[in-house]
mmCIF file of C-alpha atoms in Angstrom:
data_model
loop_
_atom_site.group_PDB
_atom_site.id
_atom_site.type_symbol
_atom_site.label_atom_id
_atom_site.label_comp_id
_atom_site.label_asym_id
_atom_site.label_seq_id
_atom_site.Cartn_x
_atom_site.Cartn_y
_atom_site.Cartn_z
ATOM 1 C CA GLN Z 1 1.022 -4.752 0.050
ATOM 2 C CA VAL Z 2 1.273 -2.764 3.262
ATOM 3 C CA GLU Z 3 -0.889 0.174 4.951
ATOM 4 C CA VAL Z 4 -0.395 3.008 7.078
ATOM 5 C CA VAL Z 5 -1.544 5.282 8.851
ATOM 6 C CA GLU Z 6 -0.050 9.017 10.903
ATOM 7 C CA SER Z 7 -2.129 10.044 12.865
ATOM 8 C CA GLY Z 8 -1.924 12.550 16.857
ATOM 9 C CA GLY Z 9 -0.571 15.702 15.152
ATOM 10 C CA GLY Z 10 -1.816 19.774 15.911
ATOM 11 C CA TRP Z 11 -0.688 22.501 16.895
ATOM 12 C CA VAL Z 12 0.850 23.451 19.804
ATOM 13 C CA GLN Z 13 2.461 25.542 21.378
ATOM 14 C CA PRO Z 14 6.634 26.159 21.744
ATOM 15 C CA GLY Z 15 8.031 23.888 24.867
ATOM 16 C CA GLY Z 16 4.564 20.744 24.687
ATOM 17 C CA SER Z 17 4.276 17.856 23.667
ATOM 18 C CA LEU Z 18 2.647 15.744 20.694
ATOM 19 C CA ARG Z 19 2.554 12.214 20.613
ATOM 20 C CA LEU Z 20 2.146 10.784 16.754
ATOM 21 C CA SER Z 21 1.442 7.314 16.341
ATOM 22 C CA CYS Z 22 1.363 4.927 12.983
ATOM 23 C CA THR Z 23 -0.482 1.644 12.153
ATOM 24 C CA ILE Z 24 1.375 -0.177 9.384
ATOM 25 C CA SER Z 25 -0.815 -3.392 8.440
ATOM 26 C CA GLU Z 26 1.821 -5.789 8.149
ATOM 27 C CA HIS Z 27 5.421 -6.832 6.946
ATOM 28 C CA ALA Z 28 6.394 -8.011 4.868
ATOM 29 C CA LEU Z 29 9.339 -9.189 5.750
ATOM 30 C CA ASP Z 30 11.230 -10.353 8.913
ATOM 31 C CA LEU Z 31 13.853 -7.510 8.489
ATOM 32 C CA TYR Z 32 12.756 -4.712 8.328
ATOM 33 C CA TYR Z 33 13.490 -0.495 9.028
ATOM 34 C CA GLN Z 34 10.204 1.715 10.530
ATOM 35 C CA GLY Z 35 10.261 4.790 10.830
ATOM 36 C CA TRP Z 36 9.462 9.112 11.361
ATOM 37 C CA PHE Z 37 10.149 11.688 8.643
ATOM 38 C CA ARG Z 38 9.361 14.683 8.195
ATOM 39 C CA GLN Z 39 9.040 17.316 6.315
ATOM 40 C CA ALA Z 40 9.151 21.360 5.915
ATOM 41 C CA PRO Z 41 7.677 23.989 2.778
ATOM 42 C CA GLY Z 42 10.642 23.758 0.789
ATOM 43 C CA LYS Z 43 12.213 21.146 2.285
ATOM 44 C CA GLU Z 44 13.491 18.045 1.916
ATOM 45 C CA ARG Z 45 11.691 15.274 3.665
ATOM 46 C CA GLU Z 46 14.761 14.401 6.356
ATOM 47 C CA GLY Z 47 14.895 11.447 8.742
ATOM 48 C CA VAL Z 48 13.515 11.642 12.136
ATOM 49 C CA LEU Z 49 13.743 8.034 15.110
ATOM 50 C CA CYS Z 50 13.762 4.613 13.100
ATOM 51 C CA MET Z 51 14.194 1.719 14.220
ATOM 52 C CA SER Z 52 14.734 -1.747 12.695
ATOM 53 C CA SER Z 53 12.638 -5.188 12.969
ATOM 54 C CA VAL Z 54 13.727 -5.774 16.138
ATOM 55 C CA ASP Z 55 12.785 -2.377 18.208
ATOM 56 C CA ASP Z 56 15.299 -0.663 17.910
ATOM 57 C CA VAL Z 57 16.440 2.307 18.099
ATOM 58 C CA ALA Z 58 18.846 2.032 14.534
ATOM 59 C CA ASP Z 59 19.561 6.506 14.136
ATOM 60 C CA SER Z 60 18.136 9.879 14.986
ATOM 61 C CA LEU Z 61 17.730 13.490 13.577
ATOM 62 C CA TYR Z 62 20.696 15.429 15.657
ATOM 63 C CA SER Z 63 18.240 17.853 17.300
ATOM 64 C CA VAL Z 64 15.419 16.176 18.194
ATOM 65 C CA ARG Z 65 17.842 13.474 21.183
ATOM 66 C CA GLY Z 66 16.967 14.215 23.737
ATOM 67 C CA ARG Z 67 13.314 15.995 22.834
ATOM 68 C CA PHE Z 68 11.712 12.665 20.566
ATOM 69 C CA THR Z 69 11.046 9.355 21.761
ATOM 70 C CA ILE Z 70 9.852 6.176 19.639
ATOM 71 C CA SER Z 71 8.053 2.736 20.691
ATOM 72 C CA ARG Z 72 6.529 0.235 18.750
ATOM 73 C CA ASP Z 73 3.177 -1.522 20.671
ATOM 74 C CA ASN Z 74 2.840 -4.702 18.436
ATOM 75 C CA ALA Z 75 0.075 -5.673 19.791
ATOM 76 C CA LYS Z 76 -1.765 -3.114 18.831
ATOM 77 C CA LYS Z 77 0.517 -3.181 15.375
ATOM 78 C CA THR Z 78 1.191 0.551 16.122
ATOM 79 C CA MET Z 79 4.800 2.940 16.002
ATOM 80 C CA TYR Z 80 4.289 5.729 18.411
ATOM 81 C CA LEU Z 81 6.651 9.172 18.385
ATOM 82 C CA GLN Z 82 6.385 10.633 21.184
ATOM 83 C CA MET Z 83 7.456 15.293 20.758
ATOM 84 C CA ASN Z 84 8.501 16.940 23.773
ATOM 85 C CA ASN Z 85 9.923 20.468 24.168
ATOM 86 C CA LEU Z 86 8.432 20.993 21.130
ATOM 87 C CA THR Z 87 10.250 23.821 19.068
ATOM 88 C CA PRO Z 88 8.620 25.702 15.522
ATOM 89 C CA GLU Z 89 11.360 24.100 13.890
ATOM 90 C CA ASP Z 90 10.174 21.055 14.454
ATOM 91 C CA THR Z 91 7.284 22.338 12.466
ATOM 92 C CA GLY Z 92 5.952 20.293 9.083
ATOM 93 C CA VAL Z 93 4.721 17.364 8.129
ATOM 94 C CA TYR Z 94 5.217 14.313 9.324
ATOM 95 C CA TYR Z 95 5.402 11.065 7.720
ATOM 96 C CA CYS Z 96 5.676 7.798 8.829
ATOM 97 C CA ALA Z 97 7.732 4.756 6.701
ATOM 98 C CA GLU Z 98 8.372 0.814 6.762
ATOM 99 C CA GLY Z 99 10.371 -0.735 4.193
ATOM 100 C CA PRO Z 100 13.248 -3.400 3.746
ATOM 101 C CA PRO Z 101 16.897 -2.662 4.389
ATOM 102 C CA ARG Z 102 18.876 -1.997 2.024
ATOM 103 C CA GLY Z 103 21.954 -0.342 3.065
ATOM 104 C CA ALA Z 104 21.922 2.991 3.996
ATOM 105 C CA THR Z 105 21.159 3.814 7.738
ATOM 106 C CA CYS Z 106 17.087 3.689 8.895
ATOM 107 C CA LEU Z 107 17.146 7.426 8.310
ATOM 108 C CA THR Z 108 17.184 7.313 5.384
ATOM 109 C CA PRO Z 109 14.057 8.215 2.915
ATOM 110 C CA SER Z 110 14.924 5.804 0.067
ATOM 111 C CA GLU Z 111 15.080 2.457 1.995
ATOM 112 C CA TYR Z 112 11.047 3.117 2.330
ATOM 113 C CA VAL Z 113 8.825 1.596 0.306
ATOM 114 C CA SER Z 114 5.124 2.239 2.408
ATOM 115 C CA TRP Z 115 5.036 6.282 3.670
ATOM 116 C CA GLY Z 116 1.356 7.003 5.210
ATOM 117 C CA GLN Z 117 -0.183 10.234 4.647
ATOM 118 C CA GLY Z 118 1.593 12.280 6.512
ATOM 119 C CA THR Z 119 0.191 14.344 9.951
ATOM 120 C CA GLN Z 120 0.246 19.139 9.873
ATOM 121 C CA VAL Z 121 3.075 19.357 13.210
ATOM 122 C CA THR Z 122 2.805 22.874 13.597
ATOM 123 C CA VAL Z 123 4.397 24.375 17.062
ATOM 124 C CA SER Z 124 4.123 28.644 17.227
ATOM 125 C CA SER Z 125 2.664 30.868 20.090
#
């Protein structure tokens, strides 16, 4: 079993920044996806940014390109999501997840097995 824990959410005004952290206890397999997802009330969960087991960004949601950055600290077993120039449309519960690749892109929620509980991000004036 893989334990996933997110932190760093909160409230920020439009144009502000937040950095989310995700600790992942272990990697069950040598090949895996790690990614950030978000879900707004009444909407489906969507992939935001994701990377492969070799620490390369594999895909991203078009609306966050140029604003969000994913990174990892392997020694700390932590993945980060740096979010800049936030807009109200970025509001939602953000989730960190991990799972073995099964054919779809790493922005596909069904590719993932282990999920964190989520951290709320609210962008408003």
